[in-house]
XYZ file of C-alpha atoms in Angstrom:
88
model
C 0.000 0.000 0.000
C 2.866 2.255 1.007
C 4.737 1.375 -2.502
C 1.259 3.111 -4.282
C 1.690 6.254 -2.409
C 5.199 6.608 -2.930
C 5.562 5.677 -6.485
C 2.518 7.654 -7.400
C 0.163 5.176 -8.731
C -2.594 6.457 -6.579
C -2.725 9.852 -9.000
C -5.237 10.522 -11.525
C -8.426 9.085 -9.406
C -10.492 7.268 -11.531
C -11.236 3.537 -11.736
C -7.982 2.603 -11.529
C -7.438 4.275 -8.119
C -10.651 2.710 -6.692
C -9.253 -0.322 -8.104
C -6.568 0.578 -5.969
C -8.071 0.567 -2.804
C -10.422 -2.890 -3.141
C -7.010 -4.115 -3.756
C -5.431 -3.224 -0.136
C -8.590 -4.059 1.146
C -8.536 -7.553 0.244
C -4.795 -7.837 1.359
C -5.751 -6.192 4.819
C -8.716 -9.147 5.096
C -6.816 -11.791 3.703
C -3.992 -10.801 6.341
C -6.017 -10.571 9.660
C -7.819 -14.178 8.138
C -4.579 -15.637 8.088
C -3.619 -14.436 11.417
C -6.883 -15.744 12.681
C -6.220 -19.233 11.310
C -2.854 -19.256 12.755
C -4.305 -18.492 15.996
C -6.833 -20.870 15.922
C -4.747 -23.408 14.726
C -2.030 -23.172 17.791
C -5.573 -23.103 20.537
C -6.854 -26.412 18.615
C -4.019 -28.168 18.711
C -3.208 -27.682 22.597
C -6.366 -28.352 23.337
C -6.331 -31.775 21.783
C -5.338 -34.956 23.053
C -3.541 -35.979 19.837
C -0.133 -35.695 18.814
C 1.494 -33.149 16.882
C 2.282 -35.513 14.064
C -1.563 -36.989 14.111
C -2.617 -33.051 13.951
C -0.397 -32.198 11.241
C -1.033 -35.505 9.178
C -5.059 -35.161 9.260
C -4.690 -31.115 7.801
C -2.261 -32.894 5.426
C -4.713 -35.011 3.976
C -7.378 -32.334 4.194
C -5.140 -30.619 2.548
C -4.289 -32.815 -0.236
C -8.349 -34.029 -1.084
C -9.407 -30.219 -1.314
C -6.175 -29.507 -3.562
C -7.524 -32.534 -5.800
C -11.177 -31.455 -5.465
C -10.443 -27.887 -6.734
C -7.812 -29.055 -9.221
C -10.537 -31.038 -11.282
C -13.663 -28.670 -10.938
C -11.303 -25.497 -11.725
C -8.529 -26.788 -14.047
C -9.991 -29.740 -15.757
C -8.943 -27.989 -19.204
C -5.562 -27.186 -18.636
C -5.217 -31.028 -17.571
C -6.933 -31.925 -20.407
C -5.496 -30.049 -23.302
C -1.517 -31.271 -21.638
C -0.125 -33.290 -23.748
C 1.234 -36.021 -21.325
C 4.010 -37.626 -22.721
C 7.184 -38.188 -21.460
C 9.304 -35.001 -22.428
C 6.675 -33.076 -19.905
């Protein structure tokens, strides 16, 4: 946000400047989101009874079946117009 002011990309109002400030917005959200997730992450797993390893190996595999999920539902024609051979 800082970089905007300084380098002057903020000038000239318009679209682009309200463009602007969605932009560091959604970076401010996504930010305190992230820090909430952290946060709730560290009370979950001392509140448990499992392991560390169990804890980390179940978001793993959560992990790994909503990576898979989203792969084929968003990128289903990238994967399919790949030619798969064996110079990829």
């Amino acid at each position: 946000m800082t970089a905007d002011c300084c380098t002057g990309d903020r000038e000239g109002g318009g679209q682009r400047q309200k463009d602007s400030i969605y932009g560091d917005l959604w970076m401010v959200a996504a930010a305190c989101l992230y820090a909430i997730s952290n946060v709730a992450q560290e009370a979950m797993l001392k509140d448990m009874d499992t392991s560390c390893s169990e804890w980390l190996a179940g978001v793993g595999l959560s992990a790994a079946m909503l990576t898979a999920i989203q792969t084929f539902l968003l990128g289903k024609t990238q994967l399919d117009d790949t030619d798969w051979d064996s110079k990829v």
